[in-house]
PDB file of C-alpha atoms in Angstrom:
ATOM      1  CA  MET A   1      -0.112   0.073  -0.002  1.00  0.00           C
ATOM      2  CA  MET A   2       2.868   2.340   0.830  1.00  0.00           C
ATOM      3  CA  ASP A   3       4.093   2.970  -2.824  1.00  0.00           C
ATOM      4  CA  ARG A   4       6.073   5.948  -4.122  1.00  0.00           C
ATOM      5  CA  GLN A   5       2.885   8.105  -4.138  1.00  0.00           C
ATOM      6  CA  LEU A   6       3.251   8.143  -0.389  1.00  0.00           C
ATOM      7  CA  SER A   7       6.858   9.133  -0.204  1.00  0.00           C
ATOM      8  CA  PHE A   8       7.778  12.274   1.719  1.00  0.00           C
ATOM      9  CA  HIS A   9      10.816  14.184   2.640  1.00  0.00           C
ATOM     10  CA  GLY A  10      12.611  13.314   5.897  1.00  0.00           C
ATOM     11  CA  ASP A  11      11.864  16.576   7.464  1.00  0.00           C
ATOM     12  CA  GLU A  12       8.126  15.942   7.151  1.00  0.00           C
ATOM     13  CA  SER A  13       8.129  12.740   9.281  1.00  0.00           C
ATOM     14  CA  GLY A  14       7.946  14.690  12.529  1.00  0.00           C
ATOM     15  CA  VAL A  15       5.086  16.921  11.258  1.00  0.00           C
ATOM     16  CA  ILE A  16       3.204  13.788  10.113  1.00  0.00           C
ATOM     17  CA  ALA A  17       3.800  12.148  13.464  1.00  0.00           C
ATOM     18  CA  THR A  18       1.945  15.135  15.158  1.00  0.00           C
ATOM     19  CA  ASN A  19      -1.270  13.579  13.855  1.00  0.00           C
ATOM     20  CA  ASP A  20      -0.899  10.517  15.956  1.00  0.00           C
ATOM     21  CA  ASP A  21      -0.064  12.539  19.098  1.00  0.00           C
ATOM     22  CA  ALA A  22      -3.118  14.810  18.526  1.00  0.00           C
ATOM     23  CA  SER A  23      -5.392  11.776  17.789  1.00  0.00           C
ATOM     24  CA  GLU A  24      -4.285   9.888  20.809  1.00  0.00           C
ATOM     25  CA  SER A  25      -4.761  12.862  23.030  1.00  0.00           C
ATOM     26  CA  LYS A  26      -8.276  13.386  21.656  1.00  0.00           C
ATOM     27  CA  ARG A  27      -9.081   9.709  22.396  1.00  0.00           C
ATOM     28  CA  SER A  28      -7.737  10.177  25.914  1.00  0.00           C
ATOM     29  CA  CYS A  29     -10.129  13.064  26.600  1.00  0.00           C
ATOM     30  CA  VAL A  30     -13.082  10.994  25.092  1.00  0.00           C
ATOM     31  CA  LYS A  31     -12.276   7.939  27.192  1.00  0.00           C
ATOM     32  CA  LEU A  32     -12.638  10.274  30.436  1.00  0.00           C
ATOM     33  CA  ASN A  33     -15.874  11.691  29.131  1.00  0.00           C
ATOM     34  CA  TYR A  34     -14.614  15.232  28.498  1.00  0.00           C
ATOM     35  CA  TYR A  35     -16.693  15.165  25.302  1.00  0.00           C
ATOM     36  CA  ARG A  36     -18.334  12.574  23.123  1.00  0.00           C
ATOM     37  CA  ASP A  37     -16.802  11.160  19.969  1.00  0.00           C
ATOM     38  CA  ASP A  38     -18.084   7.762  18.940  1.00  0.00           C
ATOM     39  CA  TYR A  39     -15.553   7.517  16.017  1.00  0.00           C
ATOM     40  CA  ILE A  40     -12.110   8.391  17.113  1.00  0.00           C
ATOM     41  CA  ALA A  41     -11.531   4.897  18.500  1.00  0.00           C
ATOM     42  CA  ASN A  42     -11.934   3.541  14.778  1.00  0.00           C
ATOM     43  CA  PHE A  43      -8.632   5.377  13.994  1.00  0.00           C
ATOM     44  CA  VAL A  44      -6.908   5.280  17.288  1.00  0.00           C
ATOM     45  CA  LYS A  45      -6.794   1.841  18.790  1.00  0.00           C
ATOM     46  CA  ILE A  46      -4.662   2.449  21.879  1.00  0.00           C
ATOM     47  CA  SER A  47      -4.199   5.622  23.922  1.00  0.00           C
ATOM     48  CA  GLU A  48      -2.220   6.184  27.055  1.00  0.00           C
ATOM     49  CA  LYS A  49      -3.915   8.463  29.579  1.00  0.00           C
ATOM     50  CA  LYS A  50      -2.617  11.910  29.179  1.00  0.00           C
ATOM     51  CA  ALA A  51      -1.820  14.573  31.941  1.00  0.00           C
ATOM     52  CA  PRO A  52      -4.969  16.391  33.162  1.00  0.00           C
ATOM     53  CA  GLU A  53      -3.583  19.670  31.664  1.00  0.00           C
ATOM     54  CA  ILE A  54      -3.345  18.132  28.263  1.00  0.00           C
ATOM     55  CA  ASN A  55      -6.708  16.522  28.384  1.00  0.00           C
ATOM     56  CA  ARG A  56      -8.263  19.837  29.407  1.00  0.00           C
ATOM     57  CA  GLY A  57      -6.293  21.671  26.707  1.00  0.00           C
ATOM     58  CA  TYR A  58      -7.579  19.347  23.941  1.00  0.00           C
ATOM     59  CA  TYR A  59     -11.122  19.656  25.243  1.00  0.00           C
ATOM     60  CA  ALA A  60     -10.899  23.380  24.885  1.00  0.00           C
ATOM     61  CA  ARG A  61      -9.395  22.904  21.342  1.00  0.00           C
ATOM     62  CA  VAL A  62     -12.219  20.572  20.251  1.00  0.00           C
ATOM     63  CA  LYS A  63     -14.929  22.743  21.747  1.00  0.00           C
ATOM     64  CA  GLY A  64     -13.570  25.949  20.451  1.00  0.00           C
ATOM     65  CA  ILE A  65     -13.584  24.564  16.890  1.00  0.00           C
ATOM     66  CA  GLU A  66     -17.040  23.150  17.212  1.00  0.00           C
ATOM     67  CA  ILE A  67     -18.469  26.405  18.601  1.00  0.00           C
ATOM     68  CA  CYS A  68     -17.101  28.198  15.388  1.00  0.00           C
ATOM     69  CA  VAL A  69     -18.501  25.580  13.118  1.00  0.00           C
ATOM     70  CA  GLU A  70     -21.949  25.613  14.869  1.00  0.00           C
ATOM     71  CA  LYS A  71     -22.240  29.430  14.490  1.00  0.00           C
ATOM     72  CA  PHE A  72     -21.071  29.155  10.808  1.00  0.00           C
ATOM     73  CA  LEU A  73     -23.851  26.609  10.082  1.00  0.00           C
ATOM     74  CA  LYS A  74     -26.443  28.827  11.765  1.00  0.00           C
ATOM     75  CA  LYS A  75     -25.583  31.424   9.190  1.00  0.00           C
ATOM     76  CA  THR A  76     -25.591  29.115   6.137  1.00  0.00           C
ATOM     77  CA  GLY A  77     -27.664  26.153   6.891  1.00  0.00           C
ATOM     78  CA  GLU A  78     -26.509  23.088   4.919  1.00  0.00           C
ATOM     79  CA  LYS A  79     -25.927  24.944   1.857  1.00  0.00           C
ATOM     80  CA  CYS A  80     -22.232  25.308   2.477  1.00  0.00           C
ATOM     81  CA  GLN A  81     -18.944  23.316   2.495  1.00  0.00           C
ATOM     82  CA  ILE A  82     -16.280  22.613   4.989  1.00  0.00           C
ATOM     83  CA  ILE A  83     -12.676  22.093   4.003  1.00  0.00           C
ATOM     84  CA  ASN A  84     -10.405  20.610   6.556  1.00  0.00           C
ATOM     85  CA  LEU A  85      -6.710  21.393   5.889  1.00  0.00           C
ATOM     86  CA  GLY A  86      -4.290  18.927   7.526  1.00  0.00           C
ATOM     87  CA  CYS A  87      -7.349  16.947   8.671  1.00  0.00           C
ATOM     88  CA  GLY A  88      -5.480  14.036  10.276  1.00  0.00           C
ATOM     89  CA  PHE A  89      -7.863  11.504  11.823  1.00  0.00           C
ATOM     90  CA  ASP A  90     -10.431  14.215  12.689  1.00  0.00           C
ATOM     91  CA  THR A  91     -13.916  12.798  12.996  1.00  0.00           C
ATOM     92  CA  LEU A  92     -15.917  16.073  12.585  1.00  0.00           C
ATOM     93  CA  TYR A  93     -17.800  14.912   9.533  1.00  0.00           C
ATOM     94  CA  TRP A  94     -19.398  11.897  11.394  1.00  0.00           C
ATOM     95  CA  ARG A  95     -19.968  13.965  14.553  1.00  0.00           C
ATOM     96  CA  LEU A  96     -21.888  16.568  12.421  1.00  0.00           C
ATOM     97  CA  ARG A  97     -23.924  13.831  10.806  1.00  0.00           C
ATOM     98  CA  ASP A  98     -24.923  12.619  14.226  1.00  0.00           C
ATOM     99  CA  ALA A  99     -25.892  16.133  15.142  1.00  0.00           C
ATOM    100  CA  GLY A 100     -28.284  16.276  12.088  1.00  0.00           C
ATOM    101  CA  HIS A 101     -25.985  18.333   9.807  1.00  0.00           C
ATOM    102  CA  LEU A 102     -25.437  17.277   6.268  1.00  0.00           C
ATOM    103  CA  VAL A 103     -23.513  20.061   4.643  1.00  0.00           C
ATOM    104  CA  GLN A 104     -23.433  20.208   0.783  1.00  0.00           C
ATOM    105  CA  ASN A 105     -19.683  19.135   0.628  1.00  0.00           C
ATOM    106  CA  PHE A 106     -17.027  18.181   3.260  1.00  0.00           C
ATOM    107  CA  ILE A 107     -13.427  17.836   1.848  1.00  0.00           C
ATOM    108  CA  GLU A 108     -10.394  16.788   3.926  1.00  0.00           C
ATOM    109  CA  LEU A 109      -6.744  17.365   2.694  1.00  0.00           C
ATOM    110  CA  ASP A 110      -3.532  16.083   4.416  1.00  0.00           C
ATOM    111  CA  PHE A 111      -0.201  14.378   3.451  1.00  0.00           C
ATOM    112  CA  PRO A 112      -0.901  11.197   1.316  1.00  0.00           C
ATOM    113  CA  THR A 113       0.763   9.104   4.127  1.00  0.00           C
ATOM    114  CA  VAL A 114      -1.957  10.265   6.442  1.00  0.00           C
ATOM    115  CA  THR A 115      -4.885  10.083   4.096  1.00  0.00           C
ATOM    116  CA  ALA A 116      -3.886   6.513   3.032  1.00  0.00           C
ATOM    117  CA  LYS A 117      -4.245   5.388   6.684  1.00  0.00           C
ATOM    118  CA  LYS A 118      -7.518   7.294   6.987  1.00  0.00           C
ATOM    119  CA  CYS A 119      -9.013   5.890   3.837  1.00  0.00           C
ATOM    120  CA  TYR A 120      -7.926   2.246   4.753  1.00  0.00           C
ATOM    121  CA  GLN A 121      -9.561   2.538   8.236  1.00  0.00           C
ATOM    122  CA  ILE A 122     -12.863   3.899   6.580  1.00  0.00           C
ATOM    123  CA  LYS A 123     -12.921   1.218   3.869  1.00  0.00           C
ATOM    124  CA  ARG A 124     -12.953  -1.588   6.419  1.00  0.00           C
ATOM    125  CA  ASN A 125     -15.319  -0.072   8.973  1.00  0.00           C
ATOM    126  CA  LYS A 126     -19.103  -0.416   8.189  1.00  0.00           C
ATOM    127  CA  VAL A 127     -20.065   2.280  10.730  1.00  0.00           C
ATOM    128  CA  LEU A 128     -17.887   4.886   9.029  1.00  0.00           C
ATOM    129  CA  LEU A 129     -18.848   3.810   5.493  1.00  0.00           C
ATOM    130  CA  ASP A 130     -22.609   3.752   6.127  1.00  0.00           C
ATOM    131  CA  LYS A 131     -22.424   7.449   7.156  1.00  0.00           C
ATOM    132  CA  ILE A 132     -20.823   8.592   3.975  1.00  0.00           C
ATOM    133  CA  HIS A 133     -22.876   6.371   1.647  1.00  0.00           C
ATOM    134  CA  ALA A 134     -25.581   7.946  -0.306  1.00  0.00           C
ATOM    135  CA  GLU A 135     -28.390   5.891  -1.882  1.00  0.00           C
ATOM    136  CA  ASP A 136     -27.752   7.400  -5.345  1.00  0.00           C
ATOM    137  CA  GLY A 137     -24.034   7.630  -5.198  1.00  0.00           C
ATOM    138  CA  GLU A 138     -20.944   5.479  -5.055  1.00  0.00           C
ATOM    139  CA  ILE A 139     -17.799   5.591  -2.959  1.00  0.00           C
ATOM    140  CA  ARG A 140     -14.585   5.532  -4.897  1.00  0.00           C
ATOM    141  CA  PHE A 141     -11.260   4.707  -3.277  1.00  0.00           C
ATOM    142  CA  SER A 142      -7.659   4.973  -4.346  1.00  0.00           C
ATOM    143  CA  PRO A 143      -4.690   4.227  -2.175  1.00  0.00           C
ATOM    144  CA  THR A 144      -4.626   7.869  -0.856  1.00  0.00           C
ATOM    145  CA  ASP A 145      -8.037   9.331  -1.832  1.00  0.00           C
ATOM    146  CA  LEU A 146     -11.746   8.825  -1.177  1.00  0.00           C
ATOM    147  CA  HIS A 147     -14.687  10.356  -3.147  1.00  0.00           C
ATOM    148  CA  ALA A 148     -18.331  10.023  -2.040  1.00  0.00           C
ATOM    149  CA  THR A 149     -21.320  12.121  -2.839  1.00  0.00           C
ATOM    150  CA  ASN A 150     -20.705  14.852  -0.243  1.00  0.00           C
ATOM    151  CA  TYR A 151     -17.457  13.632   1.569  1.00  0.00           C
ATOM    152  CA  HIS A 152     -13.937  13.583   0.185  1.00  0.00           C
ATOM    153  CA  ILE A 153     -10.574  12.820   1.460  1.00  0.00           C
ATOM    154  CA  VAL A 154      -7.515  13.696  -0.789  1.00  0.00           C
ATOM    155  CA  GLY A 155      -3.720  13.297  -0.297  1.00  0.00           C
ATOM    156  CA  VAL A 156      -1.913  16.564  -1.025  1.00  0.00           C
ATOM    157  CA  ASP A 157       1.051  18.619  -0.181  1.00  0.00           C
ATOM    158  CA  LEU A 158      -0.537  22.110   0.910  1.00  0.00           C
ATOM    159  CA  ARG A 159       2.673  23.734  -0.332  1.00  0.00           C
ATOM    160  CA  SER A 160       1.791  23.135  -3.879  1.00  0.00           C
ATOM    161  CA  ILE A 161      -1.030  25.381  -5.025  1.00  0.00           C
ATOM    162  CA  ASP A 162      -1.542  23.569  -8.390  1.00  0.00           C
ATOM    163  CA  GLU A 163      -1.977  20.241  -6.513  1.00  0.00           C
ATOM    164  CA  VAL A 164      -4.344  21.759  -4.006  1.00  0.00           C
ATOM    165  CA  SER A 165      -6.511  23.304  -6.710  1.00  0.00           C
ATOM    166  CA  ASN A 166      -6.510  19.992  -8.804  1.00  0.00           C
ATOM    167  CA  LYS A 167      -7.550  18.010  -5.722  1.00  0.00           C
ATOM    168  CA  LEU A 168     -10.290  20.326  -4.731  1.00  0.00           C
ATOM    169  CA  LYS A 169     -11.829  20.231  -8.175  1.00  0.00           C
ATOM    170  CA  GLN A 170     -11.725  16.496  -8.050  1.00  0.00           C
ATOM    171  CA  SER A 171     -13.670  16.811  -4.844  1.00  0.00           C
ATOM    172  CA  ASP A 172     -16.446  18.781  -6.646  1.00  0.00           C
ATOM    173  CA  VAL A 173     -15.457  22.023  -4.723  1.00  0.00           C
ATOM    174  CA  ASP A 174     -17.841  24.999  -5.288  1.00  0.00           C
ATOM    175  CA  PHE A 175     -15.911  28.346  -5.187  1.00  0.00           C
ATOM    176  CA  HIS A 176     -18.983  30.344  -4.854  1.00  0.00           C
ATOM    177  CA  LEU A 177     -20.601  28.366  -1.989  1.00  0.00           C
ATOM    178  CA  PRO A 178     -20.122  29.752   1.600  1.00  0.00           C
ATOM    179  CA  THR A 179     -16.998  27.820   2.890  1.00  0.00           C
ATOM    180  CA  ILE A 180     -15.431  27.298   6.175  1.00  0.00           C
ATOM    181  CA  PHE A 181     -11.693  26.257   6.354  1.00  0.00           C
ATOM    182  CA  LEU A 182     -10.384  24.457   9.376  1.00  0.00           C
ATOM    183  CA  ALA A 183      -6.724  24.116  10.260  1.00  0.00           C
ATOM    184  CA  GLU A 184      -5.404  22.752  13.728  1.00  0.00           C
ATOM    185  CA  CYS A 185      -1.695  23.323  14.073  1.00  0.00           C
ATOM    186  CA  VAL A 186      -1.157  23.128  10.300  1.00  0.00           C
ATOM    187  CA  LEU A 187      -0.137  26.578   8.944  1.00  0.00           C
ATOM    188  CA  VAL A 188       2.729  26.767  11.564  1.00  0.00           C
ATOM    189  CA  TYR A 189       4.575  23.865   9.830  1.00  0.00           C
ATOM    190  CA  ILE A 190       4.457  25.488   6.389  1.00  0.00           C
ATOM    191  CA  GLU A 191       7.263  27.910   5.313  1.00  0.00           C
ATOM    192  CA  THR A 192       5.980  31.523   5.443  1.00  0.00           C
ATOM    193  CA  ALA A 193       6.082  32.048   1.708  1.00  0.00           C
ATOM    194  CA  ASN A 194       4.239  28.894   0.936  1.00  0.00           C
ATOM    195  CA  CYS A 195       1.692  29.592   3.667  1.00  0.00           C
ATOM    196  CA  ASN A 196       1.090  33.052   2.330  1.00  0.00           C
ATOM    197  CA  ASN A 197       0.716  31.790  -1.161  1.00  0.00           C
ATOM    198  CA  LEU A 198      -1.903  29.253  -0.049  1.00  0.00           C
ATOM    199  CA  LEU A 199      -3.813  31.824   2.049  1.00  0.00           C
ATOM    200  CA  LYS A 200      -3.800  34.307  -0.890  1.00  0.00           C
ATOM    201  CA  TRP A 201      -5.063  31.709  -3.270  1.00  0.00           C
ATOM    202  CA  LEU A 202      -7.897  30.797  -0.980  1.00  0.00           C
ATOM    203  CA  SER A 203      -8.894  34.419  -0.332  1.00  0.00           C
ATOM    204  CA  SER A 204      -8.872  35.108  -4.099  1.00  0.00           C
ATOM    205  CA  ASN A 205     -10.743  32.064  -5.248  1.00  0.00           C
ATOM    206  CA  PHE A 206     -13.536  31.719  -2.572  1.00  0.00           C
ATOM    207  CA  SER A 207     -16.204  34.539  -2.575  1.00  0.00           C
ATOM    208  CA  SER A 208     -17.478  33.916   0.832  1.00  0.00           C
ATOM    209  CA  ALA A 209     -15.415  32.195   3.354  1.00  0.00           C
ATOM    210  CA  ALA A 210     -14.213  31.896   6.919  1.00  0.00           C
ATOM    211  CA  PHE A 211     -10.983  30.372   8.135  1.00  0.00           C
ATOM    212  CA  VAL A 212     -10.793  28.885  11.578  1.00  0.00           C
ATOM    213  CA  ASN A 213      -7.095  28.459  12.698  1.00  0.00           C
ATOM    214  CA  TYR A 214      -6.063  26.793  15.929  1.00  0.00           C
ATOM    215  CA  GLU A 215      -2.316  27.382  16.446  1.00  0.00           C
ATOM    216  CA  GLN A 216       0.501  28.482  18.812  1.00  0.00           C
ATOM    217  CA  VAL A 217       0.803  32.009  19.898  1.00  0.00           C
ATOM    218  CA  ASN A 218       3.146  34.157  22.142  1.00  0.00           C
ATOM    219  CA  MET A 219       6.039  32.081  20.991  1.00  0.00           C
ATOM    220  CA  ASN A 220       8.751  34.642  21.741  1.00  0.00           C
ATOM    221  CA  ASP A 221       8.662  34.353  25.581  1.00  0.00           C
ATOM    222  CA  ARG A 222      10.465  31.808  27.733  1.00  0.00           C
ATOM    223  CA  PHE A 223       7.541  29.289  27.739  1.00  0.00           C
ATOM    224  CA  GLY A 224       7.286  29.555  23.990  1.00  0.00           C
ATOM    225  CA  GLU A 225      10.981  28.914  23.616  1.00  0.00           C
ATOM    226  CA  VAL A 226      10.737  25.749  25.751  1.00  0.00           C
ATOM    227  CA  MET A 227       7.788  24.655  23.409  1.00  0.00           C
ATOM    228  CA  LEU A 228       9.944  25.254  20.297  1.00  0.00           C
ATOM    229  CA  SER A 229      12.806  23.290  21.737  1.00  0.00           C
ATOM    230  CA  ASN A 230      10.737  20.301  22.595  1.00  0.00           C
ATOM    231  CA  LEU A 231       9.171  20.289  19.175  1.00  0.00           C
ATOM    232  CA  ARG A 232      12.511  20.535  17.370  1.00  0.00           C
ATOM    233  CA  ALA A 233      13.760  17.616  19.431  1.00  0.00           C
ATOM    234  CA  ARG A 234      10.982  15.675  17.810  1.00  0.00           C
ATOM    235  CA  CYS A 235      11.995  16.725  14.240  1.00  0.00           C
ATOM    236  CA  CYS A 236       9.112  19.274  14.119  1.00  0.00           C
ATOM    237  CA  ASN A 237      10.393  22.413  12.681  1.00  0.00           C
ATOM    238  CA  LEU A 238       7.805  25.347  13.096  1.00  0.00           C
ATOM    239  CA  ALA A 239       8.677  26.950   9.770  1.00  0.00           C
ATOM    240  CA  GLY A 240       5.925  29.438  10.050  1.00  0.00           C
ATOM    241  CA  VAL A 241       6.481  30.473  13.628  1.00  0.00           C
ATOM    242  CA  GLU A 242       6.886  34.132  12.795  1.00  0.00           C
ATOM    243  CA  ALA A 243       3.205  34.398  12.496  1.00  0.00           C
ATOM    244  CA  CYS A 244       2.694  33.038  16.004  1.00  0.00           C
ATOM    245  CA  LEU A 245       4.446  35.725  18.014  1.00  0.00           C
ATOM    246  CA  SER A 246       1.225  37.374  19.054  1.00  0.00           C
ATOM    247  CA  LEU A 247      -2.547  37.599  18.445  1.00  0.00           C
ATOM    248  CA  GLU A 248      -1.701  40.692  16.322  1.00  0.00           C
ATOM    249  CA  THR A 249       0.710  38.655  14.037  1.00  0.00           C
ATOM    250  CA  GLN A 250      -1.871  36.008  13.750  1.00  0.00           C
ATOM    251  CA  ILE A 251      -4.467  38.578  12.469  1.00  0.00           C
ATOM    252  CA  SER A 252      -2.078  40.357  10.180  1.00  0.00           C
ATOM    253  CA  ARG A 253      -0.961  37.166   8.433  1.00  0.00           C
ATOM    254  CA  PHE A 254      -4.544  36.724   7.096  1.00  0.00           C
ATOM    255  CA  VAL A 255      -5.083  40.389   6.277  1.00  0.00           C
ATOM    256  CA  GLN A 256      -1.873  40.717   4.382  1.00  0.00           C
ATOM    257  CA  CYS A 257      -2.896  37.637   2.318  1.00  0.00           C
ATOM    258  CA  GLY A 258      -6.173  39.271   1.070  1.00  0.00           C
ATOM    259  CA  TRP A 259      -8.584  38.192   3.805  1.00  0.00           C
ATOM    260  CA  ASN A 260     -11.104  41.112   4.626  1.00  0.00           C
ATOM    261  CA  GLY A 261     -10.445  40.846   8.322  1.00  0.00           C
ATOM    262  CA  ALA A 262      -9.618  38.616  11.220  1.00  0.00           C
ATOM    263  CA  ARG A 263      -9.923  38.389  15.032  1.00  0.00           C
ATOM    264  CA  SER A 264      -8.024  36.144  17.429  1.00  0.00           C
ATOM    265  CA  TRP A 265      -8.403  35.010  20.973  1.00  0.00           C
ATOM    266  CA  ASP A 266      -6.153  33.066  23.182  1.00  0.00           C
ATOM    267  CA  MET A 267      -7.356  29.719  24.597  1.00  0.00           C
ATOM    268  CA  CYS A 268      -7.898  31.338  28.091  1.00  0.00           C
ATOM    269  CA  GLN A 269     -10.659  33.540  26.438  1.00  0.00           C
ATOM    270  CA  ILE A 270     -11.999  30.599  24.470  1.00  0.00           C
ATOM    271  CA  TYR A 271     -12.118  28.437  27.603  1.00  0.00           C
ATOM    272  CA  ASP A 272     -13.835  31.126  29.550  1.00  0.00           C
ATOM    273  CA  SER A 273     -16.393  31.577  26.705  1.00  0.00           C
ATOM    274  CA  LEU A 274     -17.744  28.103  27.195  1.00  0.00           C
ATOM    275  CA  PRO A 275     -20.867  27.731  29.196  1.00  0.00           C
ATOM    276  CA  ILE A 276     -20.168  27.831  33.010  1.00  0.00           C
ATOM    277  CA  GLN A 277     -22.104  24.596  33.612  1.00  0.00           C
ATOM    278  CA  GLU A 278     -19.957  22.730  31.046  1.00  0.00           C
ATOM    279  CA  ARG A 279     -16.804  24.234  32.539  1.00  0.00           C
ATOM    280  CA  GLN A 280     -17.867  23.115  36.047  1.00  0.00           C
ATOM    281  CA  ARG A 281     -18.781  19.506  34.769  1.00  0.00           C
ATOM    282  CA  ILE A 282     -15.279  18.923  33.087  1.00  0.00           C
ATOM    283  CA  GLU A 283     -13.349  20.561  36.004  1.00  0.00           C
ATOM    284  CA  LYS A 284     -14.565  17.696  38.131  1.00  0.00           C
ATOM    285  CA  ILE A 285     -13.266  15.010  35.969  1.00  0.00           C
ATOM    286  CA  GLU A 286      -9.661  15.394  37.020  1.00  0.00           C
ATOM    287  CA  MET A 287      -7.770  17.475  39.494  1.00  0.00           C
ATOM    288  CA  LEU A 288      -4.961  19.620  37.969  1.00  0.00           C
ATOM    289  CA  ASP A 289      -1.502  18.784  39.304  1.00  0.00           C
ATOM    290  CA  GLU A 290      -0.478  22.414  38.262  1.00  0.00           C
ATOM    291  CA  GLY A 291      -3.141  24.996  37.577  1.00  0.00           C
ATOM    292  CA  GLU A 292      -0.541  27.485  36.521  1.00  0.00           C
ATOM    293  CA  LEU A 293       0.742  25.074  33.814  1.00  0.00           C
ATOM    294  CA  LEU A 294      -2.799  24.970  32.187  1.00  0.00           C
ATOM    295  CA  VAL A 295      -2.913  28.724  32.230  1.00  0.00           C
ATOM    296  CA  GLN A 296       0.548  28.904  30.442  1.00  0.00           C
ATOM    297  CA  LEU A 297      -0.563  26.293  27.954  1.00  0.00           C
ATOM    298  CA  PHE A 298      -3.834  28.285  27.156  1.00  0.00           C
ATOM    299  CA  GLN A 299      -1.866  31.539  26.793  1.00  0.00           C
ATOM    300  CA  HIS A 300       0.275  29.876  24.070  1.00  0.00           C
ATOM    301  CA  TYR A 301      -2.420  28.646  21.837  1.00  0.00           C
ATOM    302  CA  CYS A 302      -5.259  30.560  20.030  1.00  0.00           C
ATOM    303  CA  ILE A 303      -8.132  30.419  17.619  1.00  0.00           C
ATOM    304  CA  THR A 304      -8.112  32.858  14.874  1.00  0.00           C
ATOM    305  CA  VAL A 305     -11.132  33.516  12.602  1.00  0.00           C
ATOM    306  CA  ALA A 306     -10.577  35.268   9.334  1.00  0.00           C
ATOM    307  CA  TRP A 307     -13.170  36.108   6.645  1.00  0.00           C
ATOM    308  CA  VAL A 308     -13.830  36.812   3.061  1.00  0.00           C
ATOM    309  CA  GLY A 309     -16.971  38.563   2.106  1.00  0.00           C
ATOM    310  CA  GLU A 310     -19.636  40.003   4.513  1.00  0.00           C
ATOM    311  CA  LEU A 311     -21.328  36.821   5.933  1.00  0.00           C
ATOM    312  CA  PHE A 312     -18.836  36.213   8.550  1.00  0.00           C
ATOM    313  CA  GLN A 313     -17.473  39.647   9.535  1.00  0.00           C
ATOM    314  CA  ASP A 314     -19.450  40.136  12.803  1.00  0.00           C
ATOM    315  CA  ILE A 315     -17.252  37.903  15.041  1.00  0.00           C
ATOM    316  CA  GLU A 316     -16.641  38.993  18.730  1.00  0.00           C
ATOM    317  CA  ILE A 317     -16.125  37.567  22.118  1.00  0.00           C
ATOM    318  CA  THR A 318     -17.817  39.455  25.068  1.00  0.00           C
ATOM    319  CA  VAL A 319     -16.338  39.037  28.391  1.00  0.00           C
ATOM    320  CA  GLU A 320     -18.525  39.400  31.443  1.00  0.00           C
ATOM    321  CA  LYS A 321     -16.699  38.595  34.624  1.00  0.00           C
ATOM    322  CA  ARG A 322     -15.855  34.847  34.820  1.00  0.00           C
ATOM    323  CA  LEU A 323     -18.529  33.954  32.277  1.00  0.00           C
ATOM    324  CA  SER A 324     -17.776  34.874  28.682  1.00  0.00           C
ATOM    325  CA  THR A 325     -19.575  34.303  25.489  1.00  0.00           C
ATOM    326  CA  LEU A 326     -18.211  33.486  22.070  1.00  0.00           C
ATOM    327  CA  MET A 327     -20.470  35.287  19.613  1.00  0.00           C
ATOM    328  CA  ILE A 328     -20.197  34.691  15.874  1.00  0.00           C
ATOM    329  CA  ASP A 329     -23.600  35.804  14.975  1.00  0.00           C
TER     330      ASP A 329
END
């Protein structure tokens, strides 16, 4: 199965391995009932218990992304498409189906090495297949790609605009349909020039779009330097880290690449925006060994939302004492 289509440069192996780390961490959360995901176990068979700070951090990451997607769907209904860049083993498509959402198109892109594994697991799992099968459509597999009526997985190098364009067209992309792009710790691994080319191409080709980007921030302080050192030791070079120095640099990256506007919040703000009852529930699951460590982690990750067109421009977080509300409508 691993033919030459799946070859990759040595400096990408560490980046590709981050998918396994993230997927295992998400399953750790699910096993402890931080949130529900009936599908992650199909892609991650074994997961060691993670530290409480890691579990709570991944919970905030998943819920922050979910909130953005839910608000997006309120604006568009099902006449929209979701494009997940660097999708890994993410299960959002199936979770949305369970929640009653069937968007017009859902496209996932990642390195061919990753998409080959995801396609393999889907192909051999009836539960996953049944969710993507349509009565009047077929599911087409290749070693690295999957094409169904409204769900597609394609292997691609995001640094190649021509390749991205071709793969999206193969996936029945509609450049005029309201579109939400998702990226979780993806852009930071792409060289700045290549990342800017990608963001410029997206902003100039999609007429109505939002980009939800979860990524590192405040990477120029001591804690950030330690994070960088640890990642480099695992052969993960943050080639685009210059955009992760502050919330302002996160915003300016999008604006300079043709997006009409952007706003950014660190994960302290995102976590505090969750319903207080939900925060109280998950804070009882595990006691934190070091509360200060969680705060530091939250201060060094953020969610940035950028937009093209007018549909998604009214995005704000209102903070009211301990309880905040993430408002995107």
